[in-house]
Structures are given as structure tokens and as C-alpha cells.
Short mmCIF file of C-alpha atoms and ligand atoms in Angstrom, two decimals:
data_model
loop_
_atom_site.label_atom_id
_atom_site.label_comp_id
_atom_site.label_asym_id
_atom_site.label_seq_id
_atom_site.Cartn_x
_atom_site.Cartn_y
_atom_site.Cartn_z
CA UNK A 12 75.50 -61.07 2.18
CA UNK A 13 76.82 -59.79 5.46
CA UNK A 14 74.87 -60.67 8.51
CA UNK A 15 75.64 -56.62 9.44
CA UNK A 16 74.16 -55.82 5.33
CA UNK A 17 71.12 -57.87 6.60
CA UNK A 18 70.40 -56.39 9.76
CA UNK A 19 70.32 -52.95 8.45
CA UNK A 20 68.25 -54.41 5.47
CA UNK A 21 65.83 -55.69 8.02
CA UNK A 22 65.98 -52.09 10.38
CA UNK A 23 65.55 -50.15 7.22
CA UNK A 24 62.16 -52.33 6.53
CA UNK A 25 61.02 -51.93 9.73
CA UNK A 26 61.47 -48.71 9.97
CA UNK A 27 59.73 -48.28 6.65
CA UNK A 28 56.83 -50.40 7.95
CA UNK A 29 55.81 -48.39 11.16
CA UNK A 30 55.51 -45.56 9.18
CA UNK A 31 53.74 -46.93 6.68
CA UNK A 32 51.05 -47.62 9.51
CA UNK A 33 51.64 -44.17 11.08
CA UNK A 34 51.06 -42.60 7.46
CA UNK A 35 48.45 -44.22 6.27
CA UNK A 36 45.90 -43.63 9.18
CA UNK A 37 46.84 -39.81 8.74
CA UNK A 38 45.33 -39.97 5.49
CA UNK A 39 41.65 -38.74 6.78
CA UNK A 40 39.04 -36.35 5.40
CA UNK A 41 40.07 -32.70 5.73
CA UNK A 42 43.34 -33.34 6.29
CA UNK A 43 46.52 -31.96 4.01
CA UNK A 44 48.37 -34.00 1.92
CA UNK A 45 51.90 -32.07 2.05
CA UNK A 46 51.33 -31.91 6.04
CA UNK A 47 51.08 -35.90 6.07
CA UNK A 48 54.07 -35.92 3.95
CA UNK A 49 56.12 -33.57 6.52
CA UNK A 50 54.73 -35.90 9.42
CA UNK A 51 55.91 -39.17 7.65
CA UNK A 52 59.28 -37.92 7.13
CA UNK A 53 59.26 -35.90 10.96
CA UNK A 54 58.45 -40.21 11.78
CA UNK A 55 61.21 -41.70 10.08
CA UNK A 56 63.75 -39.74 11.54
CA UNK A 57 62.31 -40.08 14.87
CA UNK A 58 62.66 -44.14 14.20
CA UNK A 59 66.15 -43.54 13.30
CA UNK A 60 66.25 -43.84 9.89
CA UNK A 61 66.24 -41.40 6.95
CA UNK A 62 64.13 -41.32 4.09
CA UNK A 63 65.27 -43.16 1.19
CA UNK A 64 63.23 -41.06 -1.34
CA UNK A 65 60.61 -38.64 -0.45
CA UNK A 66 56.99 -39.53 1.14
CA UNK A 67 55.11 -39.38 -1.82
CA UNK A 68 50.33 -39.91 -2.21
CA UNK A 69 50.01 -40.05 -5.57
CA UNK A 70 45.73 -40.08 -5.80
CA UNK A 71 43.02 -40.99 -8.48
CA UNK A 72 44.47 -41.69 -11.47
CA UNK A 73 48.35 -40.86 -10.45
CA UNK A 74 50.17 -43.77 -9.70
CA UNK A 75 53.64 -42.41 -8.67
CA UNK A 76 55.86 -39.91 -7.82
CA UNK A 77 52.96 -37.01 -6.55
CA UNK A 78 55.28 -34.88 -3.97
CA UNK A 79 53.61 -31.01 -3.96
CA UNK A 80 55.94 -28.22 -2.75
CA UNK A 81 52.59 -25.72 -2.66
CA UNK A 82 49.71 -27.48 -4.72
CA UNK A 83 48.71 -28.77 -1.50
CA UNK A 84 45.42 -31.36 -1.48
CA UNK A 85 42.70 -31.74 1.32
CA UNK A 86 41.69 -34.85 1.28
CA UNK A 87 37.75 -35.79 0.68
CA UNK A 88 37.11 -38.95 -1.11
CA UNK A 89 40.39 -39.38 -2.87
CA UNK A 90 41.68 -43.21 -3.55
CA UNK A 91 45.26 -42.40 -2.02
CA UNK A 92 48.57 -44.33 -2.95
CA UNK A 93 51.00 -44.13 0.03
CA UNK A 94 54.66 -44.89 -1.44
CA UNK A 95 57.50 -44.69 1.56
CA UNK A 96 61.26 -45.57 1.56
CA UNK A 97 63.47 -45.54 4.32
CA UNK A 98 67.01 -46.06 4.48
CA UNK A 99 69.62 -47.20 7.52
CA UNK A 100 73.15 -46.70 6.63
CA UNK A 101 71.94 -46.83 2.57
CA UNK A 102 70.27 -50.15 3.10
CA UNK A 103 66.56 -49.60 1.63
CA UNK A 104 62.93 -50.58 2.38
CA UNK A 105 60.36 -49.42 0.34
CA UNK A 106 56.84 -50.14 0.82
CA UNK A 107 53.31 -49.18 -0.16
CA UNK A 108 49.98 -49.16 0.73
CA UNK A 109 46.18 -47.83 -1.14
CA UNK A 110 43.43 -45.86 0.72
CA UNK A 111 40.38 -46.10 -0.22
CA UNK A 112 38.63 -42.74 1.11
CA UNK A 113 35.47 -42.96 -0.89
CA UNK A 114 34.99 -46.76 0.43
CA UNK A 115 33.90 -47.53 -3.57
CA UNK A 116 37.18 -48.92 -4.77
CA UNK A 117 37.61 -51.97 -1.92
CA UNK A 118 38.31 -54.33 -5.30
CA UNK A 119 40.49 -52.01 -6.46
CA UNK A 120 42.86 -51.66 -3.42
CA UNK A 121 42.28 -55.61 -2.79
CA UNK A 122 43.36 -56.36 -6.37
CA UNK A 123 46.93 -54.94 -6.02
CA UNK A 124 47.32 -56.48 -2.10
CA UNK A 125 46.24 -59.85 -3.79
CA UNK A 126 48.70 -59.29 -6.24
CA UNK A 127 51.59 -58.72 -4.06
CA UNK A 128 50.73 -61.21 -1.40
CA UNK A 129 50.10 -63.82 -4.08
CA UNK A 130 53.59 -62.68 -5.83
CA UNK A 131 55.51 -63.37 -2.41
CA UNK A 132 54.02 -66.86 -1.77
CA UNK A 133 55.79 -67.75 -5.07
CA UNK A 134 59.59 -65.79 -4.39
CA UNK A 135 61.85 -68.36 -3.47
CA UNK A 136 65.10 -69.03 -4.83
CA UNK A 137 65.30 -70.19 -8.90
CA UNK A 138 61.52 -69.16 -9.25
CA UNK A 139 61.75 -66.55 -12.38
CA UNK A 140 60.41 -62.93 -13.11
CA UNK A 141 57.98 -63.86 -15.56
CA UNK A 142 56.28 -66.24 -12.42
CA UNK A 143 55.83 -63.45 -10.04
CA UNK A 144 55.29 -61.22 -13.11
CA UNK A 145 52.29 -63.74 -13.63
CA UNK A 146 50.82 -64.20 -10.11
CA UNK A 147 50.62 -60.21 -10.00
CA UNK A 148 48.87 -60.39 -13.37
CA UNK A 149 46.30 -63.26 -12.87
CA UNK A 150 45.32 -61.72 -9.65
CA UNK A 151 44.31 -58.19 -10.87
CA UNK A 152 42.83 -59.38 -13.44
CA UNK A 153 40.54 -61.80 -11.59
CA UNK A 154 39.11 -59.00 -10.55
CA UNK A 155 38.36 -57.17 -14.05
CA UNK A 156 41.40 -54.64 -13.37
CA UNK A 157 44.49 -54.06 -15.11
CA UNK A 158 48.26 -54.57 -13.62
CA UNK A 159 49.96 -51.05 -14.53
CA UNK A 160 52.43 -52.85 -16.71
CA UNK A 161 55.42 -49.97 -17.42
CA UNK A 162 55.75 -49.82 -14.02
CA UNK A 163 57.61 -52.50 -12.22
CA UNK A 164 58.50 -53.88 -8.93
CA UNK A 165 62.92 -53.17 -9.07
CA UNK A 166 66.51 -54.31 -7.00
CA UNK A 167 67.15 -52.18 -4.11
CA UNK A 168 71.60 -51.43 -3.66
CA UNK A 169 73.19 -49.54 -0.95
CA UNK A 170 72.13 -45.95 -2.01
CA UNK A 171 70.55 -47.32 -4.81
CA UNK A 172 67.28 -47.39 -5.58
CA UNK A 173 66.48 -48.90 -9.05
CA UNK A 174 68.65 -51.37 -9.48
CA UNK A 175 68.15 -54.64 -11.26
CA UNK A 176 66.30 -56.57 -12.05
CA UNK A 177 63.49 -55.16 -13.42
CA UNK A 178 60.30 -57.40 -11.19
CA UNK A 179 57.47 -57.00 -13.98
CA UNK A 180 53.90 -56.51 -12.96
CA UNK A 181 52.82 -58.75 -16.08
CA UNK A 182 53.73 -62.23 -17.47
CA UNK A 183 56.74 -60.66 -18.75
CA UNK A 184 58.50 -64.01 -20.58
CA UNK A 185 61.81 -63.16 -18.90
CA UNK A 186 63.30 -66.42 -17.64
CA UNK A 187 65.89 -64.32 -15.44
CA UNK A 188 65.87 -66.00 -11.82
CA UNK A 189 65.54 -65.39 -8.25
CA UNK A 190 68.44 -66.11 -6.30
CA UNK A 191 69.99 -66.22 -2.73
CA UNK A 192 71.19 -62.34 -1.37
CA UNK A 193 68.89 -60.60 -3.30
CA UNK A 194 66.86 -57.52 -2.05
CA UNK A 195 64.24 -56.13 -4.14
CA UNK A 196 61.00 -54.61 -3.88
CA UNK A 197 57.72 -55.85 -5.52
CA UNK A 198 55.02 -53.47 -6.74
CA UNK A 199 51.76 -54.33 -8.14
CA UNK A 200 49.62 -51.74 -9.74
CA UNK A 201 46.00 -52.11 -10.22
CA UNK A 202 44.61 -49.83 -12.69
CA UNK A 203 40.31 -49.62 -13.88
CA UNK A 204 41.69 -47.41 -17.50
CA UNK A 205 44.39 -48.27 -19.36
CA UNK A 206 47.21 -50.09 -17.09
CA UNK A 207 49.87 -47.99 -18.89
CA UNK A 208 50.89 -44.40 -16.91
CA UNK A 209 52.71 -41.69 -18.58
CA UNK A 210 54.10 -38.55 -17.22
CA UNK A 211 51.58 -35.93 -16.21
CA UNK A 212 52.62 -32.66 -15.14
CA UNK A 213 55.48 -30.44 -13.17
CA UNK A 214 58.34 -32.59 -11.75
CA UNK A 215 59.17 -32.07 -8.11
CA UNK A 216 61.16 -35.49 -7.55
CA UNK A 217 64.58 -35.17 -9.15
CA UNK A 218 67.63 -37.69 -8.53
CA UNK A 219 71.56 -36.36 -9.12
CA UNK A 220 72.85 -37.01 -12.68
CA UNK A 221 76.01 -35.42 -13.58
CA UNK A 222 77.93 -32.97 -11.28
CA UNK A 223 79.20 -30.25 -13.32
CA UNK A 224 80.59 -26.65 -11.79
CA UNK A 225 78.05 -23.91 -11.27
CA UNK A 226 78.43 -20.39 -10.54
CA UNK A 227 75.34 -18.96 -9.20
CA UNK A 228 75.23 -19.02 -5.32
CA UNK A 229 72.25 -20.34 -4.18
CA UNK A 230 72.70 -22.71 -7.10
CA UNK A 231 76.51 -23.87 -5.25
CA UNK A 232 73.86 -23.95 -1.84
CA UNK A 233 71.42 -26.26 -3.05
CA UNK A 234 73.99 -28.66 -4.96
CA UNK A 235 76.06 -29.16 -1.48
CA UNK A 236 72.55 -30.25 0.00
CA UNK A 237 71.77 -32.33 -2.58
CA UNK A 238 74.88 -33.94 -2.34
CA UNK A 239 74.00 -34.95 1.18
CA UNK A 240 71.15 -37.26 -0.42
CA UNK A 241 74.10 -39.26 -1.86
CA UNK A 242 72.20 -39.97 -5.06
CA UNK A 243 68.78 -41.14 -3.88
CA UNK A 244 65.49 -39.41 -5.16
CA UNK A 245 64.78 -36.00 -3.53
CA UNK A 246 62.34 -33.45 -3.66
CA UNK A 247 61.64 -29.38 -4.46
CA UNK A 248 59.93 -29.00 -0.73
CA UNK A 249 63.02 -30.04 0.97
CA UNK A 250 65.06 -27.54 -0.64
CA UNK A 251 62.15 -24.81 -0.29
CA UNK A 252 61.85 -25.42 3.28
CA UNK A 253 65.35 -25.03 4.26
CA UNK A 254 66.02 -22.26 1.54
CA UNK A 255 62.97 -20.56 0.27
CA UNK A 256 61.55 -20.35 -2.95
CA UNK A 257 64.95 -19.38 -4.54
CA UNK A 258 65.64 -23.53 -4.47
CA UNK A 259 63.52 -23.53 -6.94
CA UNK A 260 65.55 -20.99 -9.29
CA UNK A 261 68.41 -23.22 -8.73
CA UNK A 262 66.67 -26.69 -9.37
CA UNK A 263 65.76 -25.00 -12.67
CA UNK A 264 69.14 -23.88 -13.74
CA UNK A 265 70.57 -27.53 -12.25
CA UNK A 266 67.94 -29.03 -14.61
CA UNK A 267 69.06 -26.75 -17.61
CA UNK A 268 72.77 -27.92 -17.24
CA UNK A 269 71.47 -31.67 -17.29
CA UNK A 270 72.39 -32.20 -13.89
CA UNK A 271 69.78 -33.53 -11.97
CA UNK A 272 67.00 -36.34 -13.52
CA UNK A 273 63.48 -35.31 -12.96
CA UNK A 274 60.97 -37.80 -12.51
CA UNK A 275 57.34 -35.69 -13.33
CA UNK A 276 54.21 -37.49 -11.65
CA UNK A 277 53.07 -40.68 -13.20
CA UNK A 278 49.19 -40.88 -14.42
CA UNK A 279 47.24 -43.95 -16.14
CA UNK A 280 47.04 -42.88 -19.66
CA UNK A 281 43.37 -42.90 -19.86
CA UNK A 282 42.67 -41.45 -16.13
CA UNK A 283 41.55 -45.13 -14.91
CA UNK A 284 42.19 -45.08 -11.06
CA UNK A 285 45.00 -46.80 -9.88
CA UNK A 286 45.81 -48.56 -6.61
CA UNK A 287 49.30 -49.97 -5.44
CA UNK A 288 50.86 -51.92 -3.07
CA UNK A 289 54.14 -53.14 -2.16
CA UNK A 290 56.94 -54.71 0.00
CA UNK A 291 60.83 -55.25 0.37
CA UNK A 292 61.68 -58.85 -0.23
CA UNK A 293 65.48 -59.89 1.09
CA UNK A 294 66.04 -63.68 0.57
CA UNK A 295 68.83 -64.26 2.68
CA UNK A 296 71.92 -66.72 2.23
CA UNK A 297 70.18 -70.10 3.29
CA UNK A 298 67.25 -69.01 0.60
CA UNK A 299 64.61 -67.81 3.26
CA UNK A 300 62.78 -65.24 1.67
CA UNK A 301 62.24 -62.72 4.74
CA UNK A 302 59.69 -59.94 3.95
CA UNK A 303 61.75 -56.66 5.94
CA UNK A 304 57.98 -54.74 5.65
CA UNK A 305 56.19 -56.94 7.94
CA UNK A 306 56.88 -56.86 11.51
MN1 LIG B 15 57.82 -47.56 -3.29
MN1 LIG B 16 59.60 -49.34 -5.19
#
């Protein structure tokens, strides 16, 4: 990896980091989910960087992907998932953190920052997925919880942001290894029902699939925005806010043509709540394993 690659690795993390912070003491009684989101995003572009994926609190029982475009939420005792990504240049950092606004799920939200921290202190190079996939599991269960296991920590690419491998919140078995130049994210999930989400409800995070022509104006309007995200994750309340609710006519036809991926929020199957925490992990060419989240 190029010392520039890492440096922008590193920015993006830090980036991704402050706002984290910033974001997560917004999340307060009475205030308004989709205005923290705005404010989060308003921060990273005042940092200089530019969001790799929208600002997304998925609460209770949603574990992912929760991104309203008018179902707004006030927040009163909600347990809170904070999910941010930044990106400098396409280089990503993605990073996560769980309030706990009720104050009666402190296991829960330690279970999944055990999990991760204990995960790290085993990366190093030639350690394998099943390992961290095992620390994350032991420690969530320790505490009587389970680790969310169809979700999974994931390689981070220049505009990418799934990319392999696959870093499994479970003893996995995969013997697949951790080597030097590798940037990925870990993930834990800590879930009191089930451990397993499935999709629950209206999709408003959508990635670009296949281009295809399209007639329809606004349509051709939204699709050269889009275009700007250059294939990372984006969201219906960008396009609303810049074009009205009409974005939403043409995210509909885009999504009837089989253009765009939609990625509907993620809920634990039988409504367990579920806390989440995470960090961008780059180990660098002499094997240090340099965590870009933490200042
Ligand atoms: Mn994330
Ligand atoms: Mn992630």
C-alpha cells in the first residue's frame, strides 16, 4: 500500500471518528433523529470529507440501515445504533457506536464494545476470520447476549464498501487469514432475541446497480446525481432535499428497471434489541495493525 493510500485511509478514519463523537452526544431526549442525521453529514463535510454512505440510527430492535426521509423519530428512551462512514478521496472509515437512552441496556451496549475491542487485540497479521469471528462471539455471549450472526464486519476498497472478506461476528470455521495492506472494518452485533436480522420495512438506502437509459426527466436528474456518489450507498432524503418529493417517483421507476440495489432496514427476527459497535482496522505494510477510528 501507498504511503499517500494510507494517509487518506487514516484522514478518512479520523474524520469518521470526530463525528462519531459529535453524533453521538446529539442523540438526547426530544431531539429528532433525521435532524441529527442532517447535522452529522453538515460535520463531515465541514471536516473535509464526504460521507461514504449515509448517517444512519437504526433503534430497538433495528440493527442497520434506518435512514427516514419523513418518518422522523424524537428520541425518548430509545437504545440508538449510530453507524457513520466517511470517505477522503474514496478511501473509507466506517465506525459505530450504541446509545443507551433508557440507561437499562449498559450490558447490552458493553457486550458489542467488548466484542470489538477484544476482536482487535487479536488482528495481527496470519491470525484468521474464524479467531476474531470467535473473540466477538465469546464476548457477547459472556454476557447472556447473542452476536447478530448474518451480519458481518467486511473489506473496505476505494469507493467500495463491501468488499472482501467477509469478518464474521461468530466462530465462523473459515481459516482465510489476515494479512499485511488490508483495510477492513469490524462489526459486532449484540442482540437479547434472536441474533439473526431480516429486512423490515420501506428501503430508503439504495446503491447503483446497472446503468441503463431512461427517459423520464426528473428520472435523467436524479441518475446524474446519483452518479456523483460513484457507487457508494445513498439515500431517498438526499435526493428529496435537493429535488422534492418527485426523487422519489424516480427512485421508484430506477428501482423498477433494476437499476439501483435497495437495502430495506435490518431488524432482529424476533424484535430482541440490538446494540453495535465498530471500527476501521488498516494493518499497514510492516504488519502494524493501526485502528484509523481512534484518535
Ligand atoms: Mn458501519
Ligand atoms: Mn461497516
Amino acid at each position: 500500500m501507498e504511503d499517500l493510500e494510507i494517509e487518506k485511509i487514516k484522514k478518512a478514519g479520523n474524520i469518521a471518528a470526530q463525528t462519531l463523537e459529535y453524533g453521538k452526544n446529539l442523540i438526547v431526549k426530544d431531539a429528532s433523529l433525521m435532524q441529527v442525521l442532517d447535522k452529522i453529514e453538515e460535520k463531515i463535510d465541514e471536516l473535509g470529507g464526504k460521507p461514504a454512505f449515509p448517517a444512519q440510527i437504526s433503534c430497538n430492535h433495528l440493527a442497520a440501515h434506518f435512514c427516514p426521509d419523513e418518518d422522523d423519530i424524537i428520541f425518548s428512551d430509545q437504545l440508538a445504533c449510530l453507524d457513520v462512514g466517511v470517505h477522503v478521496d474514496g478511501y473509507i472509515g466506517d465506525t459505530a457506536v450504541t446509545v443507551d437512552l433508557s440507561g437499562k441496556n449498559k450490558n447490552l451496549v458493553k457486550a458489542s464494545k467488548e466484542a470489538l475491542d477484544n476482536a482487535i487485540s487479536v488482528v495481527k497479521p496470519g491470525v484468521t476470520l474464524t479467531e476474531i469471528g470467535k473473540a466477538i462471539q465469546d464476548s457477547i455471549q459472556k454476557y447472556g447476549f447473542a452476536p447478530v450472526r448474518n451480519l458481518s464486519g467486511h473489506g473496505l476498497g476505494k469507493f467500495e464498501q463491501h468488499t472482501k472478506p467477509s469478518i464474521p461476528n461468530f466462530d465462523s470455521g473459515s481459516d482465510e487469514k489476515i494479512e499485511k495492506g488490508m483495510v477492513f472494518a469490524i462489526e459486532p452485533f449484540a442482540s437479547t432475541g434472536a441474533g439473526i436480522v431480516q429486512d423490515s420495512g420501506i428501503a430508503t438506502v439504495f446503491m447503483m446497480g446497472n446503468k441503463r437509459p431512461v427517459r423520464n426527466m426528473i428520472t435523467r436528474q436524479v441518475l446524474r446525481e446519483i452518479e456523483t456518489y460513484n457507487n457508494l450507498p445513498f439515500t431517498t432524503r438526499w435526493l428529496t432535499n435537493k429535488f422534492g418529493a418527485k426523487a422519489k417517483y424516480a427512485l421508484r421507476e430506477m428501482e423498477q428497471l433494476g437499476m439501483i440495489h435497495s437495502y430495506p432496514p435490518l431488524a432482529d427476527r424476533d424484535k430482541g434489541l440490538v446494540s453495535q459497535a465498530e471500527h476501521t482496522i488498516l494493518i499497514d505494510n510492516d504488519g502494524k495493525v493501526i485502528v484509523t477510528t481512534k484518535m
